[in-house]
Coordinates of C-alpha atoms in Angstrom, one line a residue:
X1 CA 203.4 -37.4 39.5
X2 CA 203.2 -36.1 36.2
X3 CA 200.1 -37.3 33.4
X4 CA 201.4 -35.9 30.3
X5 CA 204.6 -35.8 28.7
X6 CA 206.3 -32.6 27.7
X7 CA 208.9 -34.8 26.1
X8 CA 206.7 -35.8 23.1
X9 CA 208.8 -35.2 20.5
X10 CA 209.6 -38.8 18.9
X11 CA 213.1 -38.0 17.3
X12 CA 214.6 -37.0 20.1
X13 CA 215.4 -39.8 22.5
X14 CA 215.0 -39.1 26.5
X15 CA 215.5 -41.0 28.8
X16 CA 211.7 -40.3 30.5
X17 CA 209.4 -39.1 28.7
X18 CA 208.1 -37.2 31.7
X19 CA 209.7 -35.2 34.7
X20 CA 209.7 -38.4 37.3
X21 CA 208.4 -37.3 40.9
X22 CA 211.0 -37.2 43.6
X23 CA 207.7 -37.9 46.0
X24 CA 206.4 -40.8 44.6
X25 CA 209.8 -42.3 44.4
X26 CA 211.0 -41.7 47.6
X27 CA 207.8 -42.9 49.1
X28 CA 208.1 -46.5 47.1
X29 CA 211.8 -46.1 48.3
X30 CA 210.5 -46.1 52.1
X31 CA 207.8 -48.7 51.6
X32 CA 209.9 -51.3 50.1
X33 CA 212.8 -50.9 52.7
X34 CA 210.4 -51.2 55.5
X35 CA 208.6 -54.4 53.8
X36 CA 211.8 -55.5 53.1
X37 CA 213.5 -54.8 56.5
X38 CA 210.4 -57.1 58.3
X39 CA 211.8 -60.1 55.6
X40 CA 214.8 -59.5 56.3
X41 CA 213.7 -60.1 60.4
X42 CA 211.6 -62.6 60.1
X43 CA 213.6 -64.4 57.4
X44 CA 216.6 -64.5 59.8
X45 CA 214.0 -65.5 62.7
X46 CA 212.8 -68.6 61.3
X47 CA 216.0 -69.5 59.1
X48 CA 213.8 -69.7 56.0
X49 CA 216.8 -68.9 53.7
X50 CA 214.8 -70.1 50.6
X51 CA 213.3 -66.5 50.9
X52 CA 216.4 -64.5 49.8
X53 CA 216.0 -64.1 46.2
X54 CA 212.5 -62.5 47.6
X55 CA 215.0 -60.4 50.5
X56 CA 217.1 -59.7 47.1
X57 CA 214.0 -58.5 44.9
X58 CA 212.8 -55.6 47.6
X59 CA 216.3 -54.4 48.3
X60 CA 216.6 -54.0 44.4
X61 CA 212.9 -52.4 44.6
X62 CA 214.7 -50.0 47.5
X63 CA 217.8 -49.0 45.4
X64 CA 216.0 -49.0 42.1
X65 CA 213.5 -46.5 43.3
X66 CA 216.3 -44.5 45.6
X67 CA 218.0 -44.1 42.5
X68 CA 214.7 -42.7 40.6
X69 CA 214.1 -40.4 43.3
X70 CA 217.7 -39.0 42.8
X71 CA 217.1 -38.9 39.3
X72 CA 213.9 -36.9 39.3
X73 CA 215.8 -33.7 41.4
X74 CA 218.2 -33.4 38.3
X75 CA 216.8 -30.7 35.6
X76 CA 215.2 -32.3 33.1
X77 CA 216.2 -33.2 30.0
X78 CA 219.5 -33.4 31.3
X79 CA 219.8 -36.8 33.7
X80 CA 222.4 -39.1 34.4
X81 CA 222.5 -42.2 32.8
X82 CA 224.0 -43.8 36.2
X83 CA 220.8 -43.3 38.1
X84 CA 218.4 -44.4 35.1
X85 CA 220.1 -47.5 34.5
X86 CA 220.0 -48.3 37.9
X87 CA 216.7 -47.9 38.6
X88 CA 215.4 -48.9 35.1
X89 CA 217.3 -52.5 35.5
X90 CA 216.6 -53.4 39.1
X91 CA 212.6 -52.3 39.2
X92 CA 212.9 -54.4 35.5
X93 CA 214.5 -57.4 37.4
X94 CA 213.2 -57.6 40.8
X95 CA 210.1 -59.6 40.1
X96 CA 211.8 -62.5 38.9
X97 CA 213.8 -62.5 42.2
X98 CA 210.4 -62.8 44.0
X99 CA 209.6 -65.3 41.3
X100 CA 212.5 -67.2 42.5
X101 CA 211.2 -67.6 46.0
X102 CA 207.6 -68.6 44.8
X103 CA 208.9 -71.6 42.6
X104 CA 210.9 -73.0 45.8
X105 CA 207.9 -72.1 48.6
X106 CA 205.8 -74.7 46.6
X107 CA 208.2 -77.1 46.4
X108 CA 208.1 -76.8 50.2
X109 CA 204.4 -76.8 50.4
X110 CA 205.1 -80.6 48.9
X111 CA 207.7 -81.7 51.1
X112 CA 205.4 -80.7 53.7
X113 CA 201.9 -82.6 53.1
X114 CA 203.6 -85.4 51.5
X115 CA 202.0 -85.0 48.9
X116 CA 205.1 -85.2 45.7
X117 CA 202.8 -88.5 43.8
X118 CA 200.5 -85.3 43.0
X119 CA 203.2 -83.2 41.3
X120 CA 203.1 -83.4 37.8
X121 CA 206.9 -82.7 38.2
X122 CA 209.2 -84.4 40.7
X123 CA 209.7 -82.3 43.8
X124 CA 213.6 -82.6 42.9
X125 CA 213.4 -81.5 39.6
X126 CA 210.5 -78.8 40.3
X127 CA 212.7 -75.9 42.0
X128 CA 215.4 -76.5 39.8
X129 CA 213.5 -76.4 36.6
X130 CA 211.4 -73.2 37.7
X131 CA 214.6 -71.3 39.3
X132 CA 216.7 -72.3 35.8
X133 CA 213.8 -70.4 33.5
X134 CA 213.9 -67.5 36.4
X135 CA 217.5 -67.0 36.1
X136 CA 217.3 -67.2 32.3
X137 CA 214.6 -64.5 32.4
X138 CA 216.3 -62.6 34.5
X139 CA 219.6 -62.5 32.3
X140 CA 217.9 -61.4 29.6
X141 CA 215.5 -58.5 31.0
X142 CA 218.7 -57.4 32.4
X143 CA 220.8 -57.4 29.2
X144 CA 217.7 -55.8 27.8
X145 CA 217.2 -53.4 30.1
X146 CA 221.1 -52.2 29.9
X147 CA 221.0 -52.1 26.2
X148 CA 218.1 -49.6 26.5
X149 CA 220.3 -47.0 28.4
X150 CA 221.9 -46.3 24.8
X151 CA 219.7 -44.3 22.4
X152 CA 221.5 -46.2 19.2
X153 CA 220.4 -49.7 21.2
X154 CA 217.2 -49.0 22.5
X155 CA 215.1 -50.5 20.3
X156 CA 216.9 -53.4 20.4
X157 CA 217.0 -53.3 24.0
X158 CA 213.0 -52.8 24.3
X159 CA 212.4 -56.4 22.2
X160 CA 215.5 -58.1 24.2
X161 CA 213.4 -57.3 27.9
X162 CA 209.8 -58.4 25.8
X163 CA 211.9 -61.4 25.4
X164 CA 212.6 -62.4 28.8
X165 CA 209.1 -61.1 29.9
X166 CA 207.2 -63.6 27.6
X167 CA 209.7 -65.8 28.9
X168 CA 209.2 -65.4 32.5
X169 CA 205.2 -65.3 31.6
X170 CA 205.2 -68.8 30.0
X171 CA 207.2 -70.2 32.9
X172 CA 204.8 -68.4 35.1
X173 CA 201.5 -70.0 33.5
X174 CA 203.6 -73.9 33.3
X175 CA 204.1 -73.4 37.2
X176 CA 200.5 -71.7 38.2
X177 CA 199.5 -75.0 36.4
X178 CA 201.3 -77.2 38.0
X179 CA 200.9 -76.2 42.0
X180 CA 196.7 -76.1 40.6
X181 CA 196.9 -79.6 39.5
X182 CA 198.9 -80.7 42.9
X183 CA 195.9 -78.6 44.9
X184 CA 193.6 -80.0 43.1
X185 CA 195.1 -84.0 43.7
X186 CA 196.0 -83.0 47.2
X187 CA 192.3 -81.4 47.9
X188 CA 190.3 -84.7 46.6
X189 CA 193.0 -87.3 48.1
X190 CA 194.9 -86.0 50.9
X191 CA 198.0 -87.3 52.5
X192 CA 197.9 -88.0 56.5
X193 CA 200.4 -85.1 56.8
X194 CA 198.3 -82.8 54.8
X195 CA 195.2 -82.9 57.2
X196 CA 197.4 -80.9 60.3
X197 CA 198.9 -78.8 58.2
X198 CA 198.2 -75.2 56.9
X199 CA 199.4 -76.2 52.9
X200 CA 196.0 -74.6 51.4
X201 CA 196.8 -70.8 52.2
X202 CA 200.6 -71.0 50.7
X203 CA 199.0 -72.2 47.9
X204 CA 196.1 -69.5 48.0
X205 CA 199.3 -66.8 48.9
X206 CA 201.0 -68.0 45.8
X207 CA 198.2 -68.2 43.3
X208 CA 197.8 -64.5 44.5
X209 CA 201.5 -63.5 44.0
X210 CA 201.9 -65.4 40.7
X211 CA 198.6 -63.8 39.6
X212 CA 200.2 -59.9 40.5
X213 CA 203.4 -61.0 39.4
X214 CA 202.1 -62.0 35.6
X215 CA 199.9 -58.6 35.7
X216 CA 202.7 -56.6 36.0
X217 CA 204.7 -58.7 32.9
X218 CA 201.7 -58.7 30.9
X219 CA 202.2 -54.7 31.6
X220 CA 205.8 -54.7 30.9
X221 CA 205.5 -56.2 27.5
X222 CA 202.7 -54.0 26.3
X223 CA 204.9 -50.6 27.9
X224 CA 207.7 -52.1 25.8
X225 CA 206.5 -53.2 22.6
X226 CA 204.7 -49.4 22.3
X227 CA 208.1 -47.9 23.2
X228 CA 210.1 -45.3 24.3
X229 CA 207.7 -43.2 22.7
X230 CA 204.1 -45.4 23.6
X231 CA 201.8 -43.7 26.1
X232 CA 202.1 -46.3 28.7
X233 CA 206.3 -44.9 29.1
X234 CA 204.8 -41.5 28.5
X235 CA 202.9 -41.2 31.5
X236 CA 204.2 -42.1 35.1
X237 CA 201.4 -42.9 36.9
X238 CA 200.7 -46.5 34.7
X239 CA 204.4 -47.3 36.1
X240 CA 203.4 -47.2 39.4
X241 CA 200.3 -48.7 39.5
X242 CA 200.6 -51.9 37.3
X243 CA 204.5 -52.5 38.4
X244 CA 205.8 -51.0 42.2
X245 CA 202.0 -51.8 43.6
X246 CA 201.6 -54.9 42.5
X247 CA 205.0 -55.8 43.7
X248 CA 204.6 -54.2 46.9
X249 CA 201.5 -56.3 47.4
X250 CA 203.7 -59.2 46.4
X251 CA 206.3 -58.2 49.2
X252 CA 203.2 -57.4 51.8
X253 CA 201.5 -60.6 51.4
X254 CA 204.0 -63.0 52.5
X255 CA 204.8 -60.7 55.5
X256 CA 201.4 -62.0 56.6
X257 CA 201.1 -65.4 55.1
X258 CA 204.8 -66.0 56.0
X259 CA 206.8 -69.5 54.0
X260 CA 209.0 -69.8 57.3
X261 CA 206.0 -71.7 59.0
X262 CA 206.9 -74.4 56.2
X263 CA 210.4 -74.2 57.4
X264 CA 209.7 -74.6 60.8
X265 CA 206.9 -77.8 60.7
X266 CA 210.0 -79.5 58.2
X267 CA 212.2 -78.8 60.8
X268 CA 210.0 -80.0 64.0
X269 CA 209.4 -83.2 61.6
X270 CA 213.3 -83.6 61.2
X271 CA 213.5 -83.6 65.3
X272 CA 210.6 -86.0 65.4
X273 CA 212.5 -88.4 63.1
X274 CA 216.0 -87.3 64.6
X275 CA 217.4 -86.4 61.8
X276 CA 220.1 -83.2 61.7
X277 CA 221.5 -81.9 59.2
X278 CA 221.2 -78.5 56.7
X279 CA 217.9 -77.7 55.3
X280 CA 219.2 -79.2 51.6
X281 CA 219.6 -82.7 53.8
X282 CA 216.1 -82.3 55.0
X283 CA 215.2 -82.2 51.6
X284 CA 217.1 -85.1 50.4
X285 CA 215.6 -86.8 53.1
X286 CA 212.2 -86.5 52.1
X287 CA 212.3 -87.7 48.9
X288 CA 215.4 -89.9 48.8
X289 CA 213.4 -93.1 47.7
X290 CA 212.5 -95.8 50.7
X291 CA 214.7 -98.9 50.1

């Protein structure tokens, strides 16, 4: 992985500013579709479909970094556009998939203990709210991050994906608040359902994702607001360490601290109650108001 750029020179655009390392992609390549491939198992295994945006974030991470690994073996300075825009838009994009997941795993972590008097949002209106911002960011890293593919547009491009990363990072730090102040609620009064159940580490798994997850965009807007031609896009190495580790940790962590539990104690407390239905019902049934 190269630390210095040969392609300094600022009036020419490139699309790196570096020859990219086929190892180093292909690696993160591997990784992610092995991570991913145990979501994918363990998602299907416990029927915890909440998790596919998260499923859909490391298959992006897979292609995005498949595709970078094809793009470093062309000669530089001459690489396709196809490749780079793949893997420059889907690396971009795949947090806020992940981000997707995280918003509706807590709103789970409610149904579960009980516990939606501690929300400072309604349980209904929590996912929805979240998932409405994470699409919105997502739109607009992605626009962003397509725009930047053209050397006339990438400037505009650059402050389009800042855009959606403040974005996402504002949404972030509203919904780290929130899931603190129901902990905190939850900790100091807790609901009968709340003392059998494992709610603290979710919470603790996504205070630890969120807190990767906003590293990385607080990396992502410095990286773009330098430029094309700031050191951060200059040199690989920052790339990999403040973005595909972090998300890989991301991905890695709720392999072992796995949301389908949540799934599976809602389901065993719709037999208990005999209800049936989808997992939306379940929900509905929870919080549809007692008459």
């Amino acid at each position: 992985m190269s630390d210095a750029s040969p392609f300094d020179d600022p009036d020419v655009y490139y699309l790196y500013r570096y020859k990219p390392s086929v190892a180093v992609a292909a690696v993160s390549c591997a990784l992610f579709a092995v991570a991913t491939g145990v979501h994918i198992f363990k998602m299907y295994r416990s029927r915890a479909w909440f998790l596919v945006p998260l499923v859909l974030g490391g298959l992006f991470e897979v292609i995005g970094f498949a595709a970078r690994a094809y793009s470093a073996t062309q000669k530089a300075p001459d690489w396709s556009l196809g490749p780079f825009i793949i893997q420059s838009v889907l690396t971009l994009v795949a947090p806020a998939l992940f981000a997707g997941s995280i918003y509706m795993i807590l709103g789970r972590v409610i149904l579960m203990t009980d516990g939606e008097r501690y929300s400072m949002v309604r349980q209904k209106w929590l996912t929805k709210t979240f998932v409405c911002g994470d699409i919105f960011a997502f739109l607009l890293q992605s626009a962003g991050a397509g725009l930047m593919s053209s050397s006339s547009m990438s400037k505009t491009g650059e402050w389009v994906v800042v855009g959606g990363l403040i974005f996402q990072i504002i949404f972030f730090g509203l919904f780290v608040v929130v899931a603190f102040m129901f902990h905190t609620r939850l900790q100091k009064s807790p609901t009968t359902p709340s003392l059998s159940v494992p709610w603290r580490k979710h919470l603790w798994a996504l205070y630890i994702s969120s807190a990767l997850i906003l590293i990385r965009s607080i990396f992502r807007v410095v990286e773009f607001v330098q430029g094309n031609t700031g050191y951060l896009f200059r040199h690989e190495v920052f790339m990999y360490i403040f973005d595909a580790l972090l998300m890989f940790g991301v991905v890695v962590l709720f392999i072992f601290v796995h949301p389908g539990e949540i799934r599976g104690y809602l389901e065993r407390e719709k037999r208990a109650s005999g209800g049936e239905g989808s997992e939306i019902q379940l929900e509905e049934q929870f919080t549809r108001p007692a008459k």
